[in-house]
Structures are given as structure tokens and as C-alpha cells.
């Protein structure tokens, strides 16, 4: 029995792959060039223009149309600000940019004072208030190199919406490589005993300092 894999890359637009068995075609696939960024894709990018009137930046990341990066989607690590302010902003941004499906980890005493929704509103208010200290043109510069992820794909007349808060969804968990102290469990996992078990597993994971993980349903 003879099996071969034949690859034709002569075209700039597509790659053809054929699998033959005993001289007969068994499988055939065509992989076409990807022309458009897809949600979740990650790119090494460069700030092409900072737009003070929009408090956003336009980003060149390897496609024909520039991406749109709002000020609030820029990780504090990229900011040129005093160290004390950077640490405060990191904490506020990490509280805000947790996945919408997770439980925030709060104490029993705090739970008596705040519902999960009130906590989220409070985090957002604190985060946005801190941003009022700065303008995007003061902390981000043209030609600055950053790592971005597609938040929303390109629309008819708009470029892709970008974020620098990265997240990678796997089968059972979501890894956030540039987030702090946001380990959590999806709210869709409702069983109390199951959540208790998962929390103990989370507590035993020795995550690097600048990374967080969320346990999710399959």
C-alpha cells in the first residue's frame, strides 16, 4: 500500500493538497489566501495615527484597511506614564476587562454589600474616571509597536475593532496572558459543588504573575 501527500503551491492565491493511495486520489483540499482578519486573530502592529478628537488610534497590522483601537482598549503596559499611576491603572483595567461570563472573586462580606452587577458598574466607573487624567496623545505615540487582537471584524466601511487585552479560548478554559488577578469560573457553570471543586483547582494552579485563566464550559 502506497500513500503520498502532494502539495501544489504554484499559485499565489491558493495551495492545493492531494492525498493519493495506490496511485488513486483519496483526499483533496484547497486552502485559499485569507483576505480578511477574523475575530480572535492576533497581530504585531504599529500605531499609524493617533486621533485626539476620537481618543483612539488607527493601527497598521498587515491588512489593507487600518484597524481602530479605542483608548480604553490599550493595555497600561504600553502607556508612558509614572510608575505609580501605571500600577493603579493596571489594577483598575484588570477588574474591568474580565470576561463577561465570569464571577468576580469577592469575599463573603463584600457579597453582602455588593451584587455582581453593582461591582461591575463600580469597576467601570473607577476605570473611566482614572482615564480622565490622561489623553491618548499624551501616552501613546505614532509608530509605537503593539500586539493587538481582533475584537470585531471589518464591516463594509469600517476597519476591524482592536484590543490589546489578549484572550485565547480553549476547550475548558480561557487564557488571558496580560491580565492580573482575574482567575474565575464561567457563570454558566451553575452547580454549587462543581464550582467549589473548580475553585480549589484554580487555587492550585501556579499561574505566572501577569496571566489569568477562566474555567469555562466546553
mmCIF file of N, CA and C in Angstrom, residues 6-100:
data_model
loop_
_atom_site.group_PDB
_atom_site.id
_atom_site.type_symbol
_atom_site.label_atom_id
_atom_site.label_comp_id
_atom_site.label_asym_id
_atom_site.label_seq_id
_atom_site.Cartn_x
_atom_site.Cartn_y
_atom_site.Cartn_z
ATOM 1 N N UNK A 6 0.677 15.201 -1.878
ATOM 2 C CA UNK A 6 1.185 16.092 -2.921
ATOM 3 C C UNK A 6 0.705 17.515 -2.649
ATOM 4 N N UNK A 7 1.636 18.472 -2.658
ATOM 5 C CA UNK A 7 1.320 19.865 -2.357
ATOM 6 C C UNK A 7 1.687 20.749 -3.538
ATOM 7 N N UNK A 8 0.710 21.521 -4.032
ATOM 8 C CA UNK A 8 0.927 22.447 -5.146
ATOM 9 C C UNK A 8 0.792 23.877 -4.628
ATOM 10 N N UNK A 9 1.913 24.593 -4.552
ATOM 11 C CA UNK A 9 1.907 25.980 -4.076
ATOM 12 C C UNK A 9 2.301 26.952 -5.179
ATOM 13 N N UNK A 10 2.067 26.574 -6.425
ATOM 14 C CA UNK A 10 2.461 27.412 -7.559
ATOM 15 C C UNK A 10 1.615 28.676 -7.677
ATOM 16 N N UNK A 11 0.400 28.668 -7.120
ATOM 17 C CA UNK A 11 -0.483 29.829 -7.185
ATOM 18 C C UNK A 11 -0.285 30.714 -5.966
ATOM 19 N N UNK A 12 -0.347 32.038 -6.176
ATOM 20 C CA UNK A 12 -0.239 32.982 -5.072
ATOM 21 C C UNK A 12 -1.522 33.047 -4.251
ATOM 22 N N UNK A 13 -2.620 32.600 -4.841
ATOM 23 C CA UNK A 13 -3.927 32.754 -4.211
ATOM 24 C C UNK A 13 -4.376 31.545 -3.399
ATOM 25 N N UNK A 14 -3.813 30.355 -3.705
ATOM 26 C CA UNK A 14 -4.271 29.165 -3.000
ATOM 27 C C UNK A 14 -3.216 28.072 -3.018
ATOM 28 N N UNK A 15 -3.339 27.147 -2.077
ATOM 29 C CA UNK A 15 -2.469 25.976 -2.005
ATOM 30 C C UNK A 15 -3.350 24.738 -2.135
ATOM 31 N N UNK A 16 -2.961 23.818 -3.045
ATOM 32 C CA UNK A 16 -3.739 22.596 -3.275
ATOM 33 C C UNK A 16 -3.006 21.410 -2.663
ATOM 34 N N UNK A 17 -3.749 20.609 -1.912
ATOM 35 C CA UNK A 17 -3.166 19.442 -1.247
ATOM 36 C C UNK A 17 -3.955 18.198 -1.648
ATOM 37 N N UNK A 18 -3.237 17.201 -2.149
ATOM 38 C CA UNK A 18 -3.869 15.949 -2.562
ATOM 39 C C UNK A 18 -3.222 14.777 -1.828
ATOM 40 N N UNK A 19 -4.050 13.829 -1.436
ATOM 41 C CA UNK A 19 -3.554 12.596 -0.821
ATOM 42 C C UNK A 19 -3.926 11.442 -1.744
ATOM 43 N N UNK A 20 -2.917 10.693 -2.171
ATOM 44 C CA UNK A 20 -3.173 9.549 -3.065
ATOM 45 C C UNK A 20 -2.846 8.255 -2.340
ATOM 46 N N UNK A 21 -3.587 7.223 -2.703
ATOM 47 C CA UNK A 21 -3.348 5.895 -2.140
ATOM 48 C C UNK A 21 -3.329 4.896 -3.278
ATOM 49 N N UNK A 22 -2.198 4.222 -3.436
ATOM 50 C CA UNK A 22 -2.000 3.278 -4.544
ATOM 51 C C UNK A 22 -2.258 3.946 -5.897
ATOM 52 N N UNK A 23 -1.785 5.206 -6.004
ATOM 53 C CA UNK A 23 -1.912 5.906 -7.270
ATOM 54 C C UNK A 23 -3.268 6.517 -7.543
ATOM 55 N N UNK A 24 -4.219 6.365 -6.617
ATOM 56 C CA UNK A 24 -5.559 6.917 -6.808
ATOM 57 C C UNK A 24 -5.812 8.048 -5.800
ATOM 58 N N UNK A 25 -6.556 9.062 -6.250
ATOM 59 C CA UNK A 25 -6.859 10.208 -5.399
ATOM 60 C C UNK A 25 -7.750 9.780 -4.237
ATOM 61 N N UNK A 26 -7.284 10.054 -3.012
ATOM 62 C CA UNK A 26 -8.044 9.679 -1.820
ATOM 63 C C UNK A 26 -8.678 10.912 -1.149
ATOM 64 N N UNK A 27 -7.910 12.009 -1.076
ATOM 65 C CA UNK A 27 -8.420 13.264 -0.499
ATOM 66 C C UNK A 27 -7.859 14.435 -1.287
ATOM 67 N N UNK A 28 -8.636 15.546 -1.286
ATOM 68 C CA UNK A 28 -8.191 16.746 -1.979
ATOM 69 C C UNK A 28 -8.721 17.982 -1.247
ATOM 70 N N UNK A 29 -7.822 18.920 -0.951
ATOM 71 C CA UNK A 29 -8.213 20.144 -0.256
ATOM 72 C C UNK A 29 -7.560 21.350 -0.908
ATOM 73 N N UNK A 30 -8.262 22.493 -0.814
ATOM 74 C CA UNK A 30 -7.722 23.757 -1.301
ATOM 75 C C UNK A 30 -7.743 24.758 -0.151
ATOM 76 N N UNK A 31 -6.589 25.329 0.158
ATOM 77 C CA UNK A 31 -6.506 26.369 1.186
ATOM 78 C C UNK A 31 -6.269 27.703 0.504
ATOM 79 N N UNK A 32 -7.272 28.564 0.556
ATOM 80 C CA UNK A 32 -7.184 29.852 -0.136
ATOM 81 C C UNK A 32 -6.580 30.920 0.770
ATOM 82 N N UNK A 33 -6.002 31.926 0.138
ATOM 83 C CA UNK A 33 -5.404 33.035 0.867
ATOM 84 C C UNK A 33 -6.467 33.753 1.692
ATOM 85 N N UNK A 34 -6.123 34.060 2.945
ATOM 86 C CA UNK A 34 -7.066 34.749 3.812
ATOM 87 C C UNK A 34 -6.955 36.252 3.582
ATOM 88 N N UNK A 35 -8.045 36.852 3.112
ATOM 89 C CA UNK A 35 -8.015 38.271 2.762
ATOM 90 C C UNK A 35 -8.500 39.177 3.883
ATOM 91 N N UNK A 36 -9.157 38.624 4.883
ATOM 92 C CA UNK A 36 -9.771 39.461 5.896
ATOM 93 C C UNK A 36 -9.445 38.930 7.286
ATOM 94 N N UNK A 37 -9.180 39.865 8.193
ATOM 95 C CA UNK A 37 -8.897 39.475 9.565
ATOM 96 C C UNK A 37 -10.135 38.877 10.216
ATOM 97 N N UNK A 38 -9.917 37.896 11.069
ATOM 98 C CA UNK A 38 -11.003 37.190 11.731
ATOM 99 C C UNK A 38 -10.931 37.467 13.229
ATOM 100 N N UNK A 39 -12.106 37.560 13.860
ATOM 101 C CA UNK A 39 -12.164 37.828 15.292
ATOM 102 C C UNK A 39 -11.314 36.821 16.064
ATOM 103 N N UNK A 40 -10.475 37.339 16.943
ATOM 104 C CA UNK A 40 -9.597 36.488 17.736
ATOM 105 C C UNK A 40 -8.182 36.415 17.192
ATOM 106 N N UNK A 41 -7.977 36.778 15.929
ATOM 107 C CA UNK A 41 -6.631 36.777 15.351
ATOM 108 C C UNK A 41 -5.738 37.786 16.080
ATOM 109 N N UNK A 42 -4.462 37.467 16.213
ATOM 110 C CA UNK A 42 -3.504 38.329 16.903
ATOM 111 C C UNK A 42 -2.431 38.786 15.924
ATOM 112 N N UNK A 43 -2.077 40.064 15.995
ATOM 113 C CA UNK A 43 -1.110 40.647 15.069
ATOM 114 C C UNK A 43 -0.107 41.522 15.813
ATOM 115 N N UNK A 44 1.135 41.525 15.322
ATOM 116 C CA UNK A 44 2.106 42.528 15.738
ATOM 117 C C UNK A 44 1.838 43.752 14.888
ATOM 118 N N UNK A 45 1.530 44.869 15.527
ATOM 119 C CA UNK A 45 1.017 46.028 14.804
ATOM 120 C C UNK A 45 1.815 47.284 15.148
ATOM 121 N N UNK A 46 1.491 48.347 14.423
ATOM 122 C CA UNK A 46 2.150 49.629 14.633
ATOM 123 C C UNK A 46 1.105 50.743 14.615
ATOM 124 N N UNK A 47 1.219 51.671 15.557
ATOM 125 C CA UNK A 47 0.325 52.822 15.581
ATOM 126 C C UNK A 47 0.644 53.700 14.375
ATOM 127 N N UNK A 48 -0.330 53.858 13.492
ATOM 128 C CA UNK A 48 -0.104 54.691 12.303
ATOM 129 C C UNK A 48 -0.552 56.129 12.519
ATOM 130 N N UNK A 49 -1.591 56.313 13.358
ATOM 131 C CA UNK A 49 -2.072 57.669 13.621
ATOM 132 C C UNK A 49 -2.820 57.705 14.950
ATOM 133 N N UNK A 50 -2.521 58.703 15.756
ATOM 134 C CA UNK A 50 -3.263 58.938 16.988
ATOM 135 C C UNK A 50 -4.259 60.056 16.718
ATOM 136 N N UNK A 51 -5.525 59.802 17.030
ATOM 137 C CA UNK A 51 -6.590 60.762 16.729
ATOM 138 C C UNK A 51 -7.161 61.328 18.036
ATOM 139 N N UNK A 52 -6.663 62.492 18.479
ATOM 140 C CA UNK A 52 -7.118 63.062 19.753
ATOM 141 C C UNK A 52 -8.622 63.307 19.810
ATOM 142 N N UNK A 53 -9.237 63.721 18.691
ATOM 143 C CA UNK A 53 -10.667 64.031 18.705
ATOM 144 C C UNK A 53 -11.527 62.804 18.980
ATOM 145 N N UNK A 54 -11.031 61.620 18.625
ATOM 146 C CA UNK A 54 -11.752 60.366 18.861
ATOM 147 C C UNK A 54 -11.269 59.641 20.108
ATOM 148 N N UNK A 55 -10.144 60.106 20.676
ATOM 149 C CA UNK A 55 -9.478 59.387 21.751
ATOM 150 C C UNK A 55 -9.307 57.920 21.369
ATOM 151 N N UNK A 56 -8.695 57.742 20.202
ATOM 152 C CA UNK A 56 -8.452 56.411 19.644
ATOM 153 C C UNK A 56 -7.246 56.489 18.724
ATOM 154 N N UNK A 57 -6.774 55.332 18.301
ATOM 155 C CA UNK A 57 -5.648 55.272 17.370
ATOM 156 C C UNK A 57 -6.019 54.387 16.193
ATOM 157 N N UNK A 58 -5.439 54.700 15.038
ATOM 158 C CA UNK A 58 -5.568 53.841 13.868
ATOM 159 C C UNK A 58 -4.279 53.029 13.754
ATOM 160 N N UNK A 59 -4.455 51.735 13.508
ATOM 161 C CA UNK A 59 -3.355 50.784 13.653
ATOM 162 C C UNK A 59 -3.125 50.023 12.356
ATOM 163 N N UNK A 60 -1.882 49.948 11.952
ATOM 164 C CA UNK A 60 -1.493 49.150 10.784
ATOM 165 C C UNK A 60 -1.086 47.761 11.265
ATOM 166 N N UNK A 61 -1.791 46.725 10.752
ATOM 167 C CA UNK A 61 -1.485 45.374 11.242
ATOM 168 C C UNK A 61 -1.407 44.335 10.127
ATOM 169 N N UNK A 62 -1.189 44.799 8.889
ATOM 170 C CA UNK A 62 -0.897 43.866 7.810
ATOM 171 C C UNK A 62 -2.021 43.607 6.845
ATOM 172 N N UNK A 63 -3.155 44.311 6.976
ATOM 173 C CA UNK A 63 -4.239 44.190 6.006
ATOM 174 C C UNK A 63 -4.426 45.548 5.326
ATOM 175 N N UNK A 64 -5.263 45.576 4.296
ATOM 176 C CA UNK A 64 -5.405 46.798 3.513
ATOM 177 C C UNK A 64 -5.969 47.966 4.317
ATOM 178 N N UNK A 65 -6.915 47.687 5.207
ATOM 179 C CA UNK A 65 -7.578 48.744 5.969
ATOM 180 C C UNK A 65 -7.039 48.787 7.395
ATOM 181 N N UNK A 66 -6.767 49.980 7.880
ATOM 182 C CA UNK A 66 -6.255 50.127 9.239
ATOM 183 C C UNK A 66 -7.319 49.744 10.268
ATOM 184 N N UNK A 67 -6.873 49.212 11.398
ATOM 185 C CA UNK A 67 -7.777 48.873 12.476
ATOM 186 C C UNK A 67 -8.000 50.058 13.408
ATOM 187 N N UNK A 68 -9.075 49.968 14.189
ATOM 188 C CA UNK A 68 -9.468 51.041 15.107
ATOM 189 C C UNK A 68 -9.245 50.573 16.535
ATOM 190 N N UNK A 69 -8.440 51.327 17.293
ATOM 191 C CA UNK A 69 -8.093 50.949 18.660
ATOM 192 C C UNK A 69 -8.503 52.058 19.626
ATOM 193 N N UNK A 70 -9.622 51.880 20.366
ATOM 194 C CA UNK A 70 -10.049 52.883 21.348
ATOM 195 C C UNK A 70 -9.048 52.990 22.496
ATOM 196 N N UNK A 71 -9.014 54.160 23.092
ATOM 197 C CA UNK A 71 -8.110 54.405 24.214
ATOM 198 C C UNK A 71 -8.313 53.387 25.330
ATOM 199 N N UNK A 72 -9.565 53.055 25.639
ATOM 200 C CA UNK A 72 -9.859 52.139 26.746
ATOM 201 C C UNK A 72 -9.499 50.685 26.445
ATOM 202 N N UNK A 73 -9.105 50.380 25.199
ATOM 203 C CA UNK A 73 -8.684 49.022 24.844
ATOM 204 C C UNK A 73 -7.159 48.905 24.756
ATOM 205 N N UNK A 74 -6.458 49.914 25.258
ATOM 206 C CA UNK A 74 -4.993 49.884 25.257
ATOM 207 C C UNK A 74 -4.497 49.493 26.638
ATOM 208 N N UNK A 75 -3.733 48.421 26.704
ATOM 209 C CA UNK A 75 -3.225 47.930 27.986
ATOM 210 C C UNK A 75 -2.260 48.946 28.592
ATOM 211 N N UNK A 76 -2.349 49.166 29.904
ATOM 212 C CA UNK A 76 -1.476 50.153 30.562
ATOM 213 C C UNK A 76 0.013 49.899 30.375
ATOM 214 N N UNK A 77 0.419 48.665 30.070
ATOM 215 C CA UNK A 77 1.840 48.384 29.831
ATOM 216 C C UNK A 77 2.410 49.240 28.700
ATOM 217 N N UNK A 78 1.551 49.683 27.785
ATOM 218 C CA UNK A 78 2.015 50.485 26.652
ATOM 219 C C UNK A 78 2.060 51.980 26.965
ATOM 220 N N UNK A 79 1.573 52.365 28.140
ATOM 221 C CA UNK A 79 1.486 53.783 28.474
ATOM 222 C C UNK A 79 2.837 54.338 28.921
ATOM 223 N N UNK A 80 3.101 55.561 28.546
ATOM 224 C CA UNK A 80 4.277 56.284 29.014
ATOM 225 C C UNK A 80 3.834 57.224 30.138
ATOM 226 N N UNK A 81 3.651 56.643 31.335
ATOM 227 C CA UNK A 81 3.152 57.412 32.478
ATOM 228 C C UNK A 81 3.989 57.052 33.712
ATOM 229 N N UNK A 82 3.872 57.824 34.794
ATOM 230 C CA UNK A 82 4.606 57.495 36.029
ATOM 231 C C UNK A 82 4.280 56.088 36.521
ATOM 232 N N UNK A 83 5.261 55.431 37.118
ATOM 233 C CA UNK A 83 5.106 54.043 37.559
ATOM 234 C C UNK A 83 3.952 53.893 38.556
ATOM 235 N N UNK A 84 3.815 54.831 39.482
ATOM 236 C CA UNK A 84 2.746 54.733 40.489
ATOM 237 C C UNK A 84 1.375 54.749 39.831
ATOM 238 N N UNK A 85 1.200 55.599 38.825
ATOM 239 C CA UNK A 85 -0.066 55.645 38.102
ATOM 240 C C UNK A 85 -0.289 54.378 37.296
ATOM 241 N N UNK A 86 0.785 53.834 36.737
ATOM 242 C CA UNK A 86 0.665 52.628 35.918
ATOM 243 C C UNK A 86 0.179 51.451 36.757
ATOM 244 N N UNK A 87 0.674 51.306 37.976
ATOM 245 C CA UNK A 87 0.239 50.208 38.835
ATOM 246 C C UNK A 87 -1.243 50.342 39.202
ATOM 247 N N UNK A 88 -1.671 51.565 39.492
ATOM 248 C CA UNK A 88 -3.080 51.796 39.813
ATOM 249 C C UNK A 88 -3.971 51.479 38.620
ATOM 250 N N UNK A 89 -3.548 51.925 37.447
ATOM 251 C CA UNK A 89 -4.341 51.710 36.241
ATOM 252 C C UNK A 89 -4.410 50.240 35.862
ATOM 253 N N UNK A 90 -3.336 49.506 36.089
ATOM 254 C CA UNK A 90 -3.340 48.063 35.827
ATOM 255 C C UNK A 90 -4.413 47.365 36.649
ATOM 256 N N UNK A 91 -4.477 47.710 37.929
ATOM 257 C CA UNK A 91 -5.469 47.081 38.800
ATOM 258 C C UNK A 91 -6.883 47.402 38.340
ATOM 259 N N UNK A 92 -7.142 48.639 37.990
ATOM 260 C CA UNK A 92 -8.470 49.043 37.536
ATOM 261 C C UNK A 92 -8.837 48.368 36.219
ATOM 262 N N UNK A 93 -7.899 48.298 35.284
ATOM 263 C CA UNK A 93 -8.188 47.711 33.976
ATOM 264 C C UNK A 93 -8.390 46.211 34.068
ATOM 265 N N UNK A 94 -7.652 45.556 34.966
ATOM 266 C CA UNK A 94 -7.823 44.111 35.131
ATOM 267 C C UNK A 94 -9.180 43.781 35.735
ATOM 268 N N UNK A 95 -9.664 44.639 36.640
ATOM 269 C CA UNK A 95 -11.003 44.446 37.200
ATOM 270 C C UNK A 95 -12.064 44.584 36.122
ATOM 271 N N UNK A 96 -11.829 45.522 35.190
ATOM 272 C CA UNK A 96 -12.832 45.808 34.167
ATOM 273 C C UNK A 96 -12.835 44.802 33.039
ATOM 274 N N UNK A 97 -11.658 44.339 32.598
ATOM 275 C CA UNK A 97 -11.568 43.532 31.389
ATOM 276 C C UNK A 97 -11.619 42.035 31.646
ATOM 277 N N UNK A 98 -12.290 41.621 32.701
ATOM 278 C CA UNK A 98 -12.570 40.198 32.897
ATOM 279 C C UNK A 98 -13.687 39.803 31.951
ATOM 280 N N UNK A 99 -13.731 38.516 31.586
ATOM 281 C CA UNK A 99 -14.752 38.029 30.652
ATOM 282 C C UNK A 99 -16.143 38.266 31.214
ATOM 283 N N UNK A 100 -17.105 38.646 30.365
ATOM 284 C CA UNK A 100 -18.455 38.972 30.827
ATOM 285 C C UNK A 100 -19.182 37.775 31.421
#
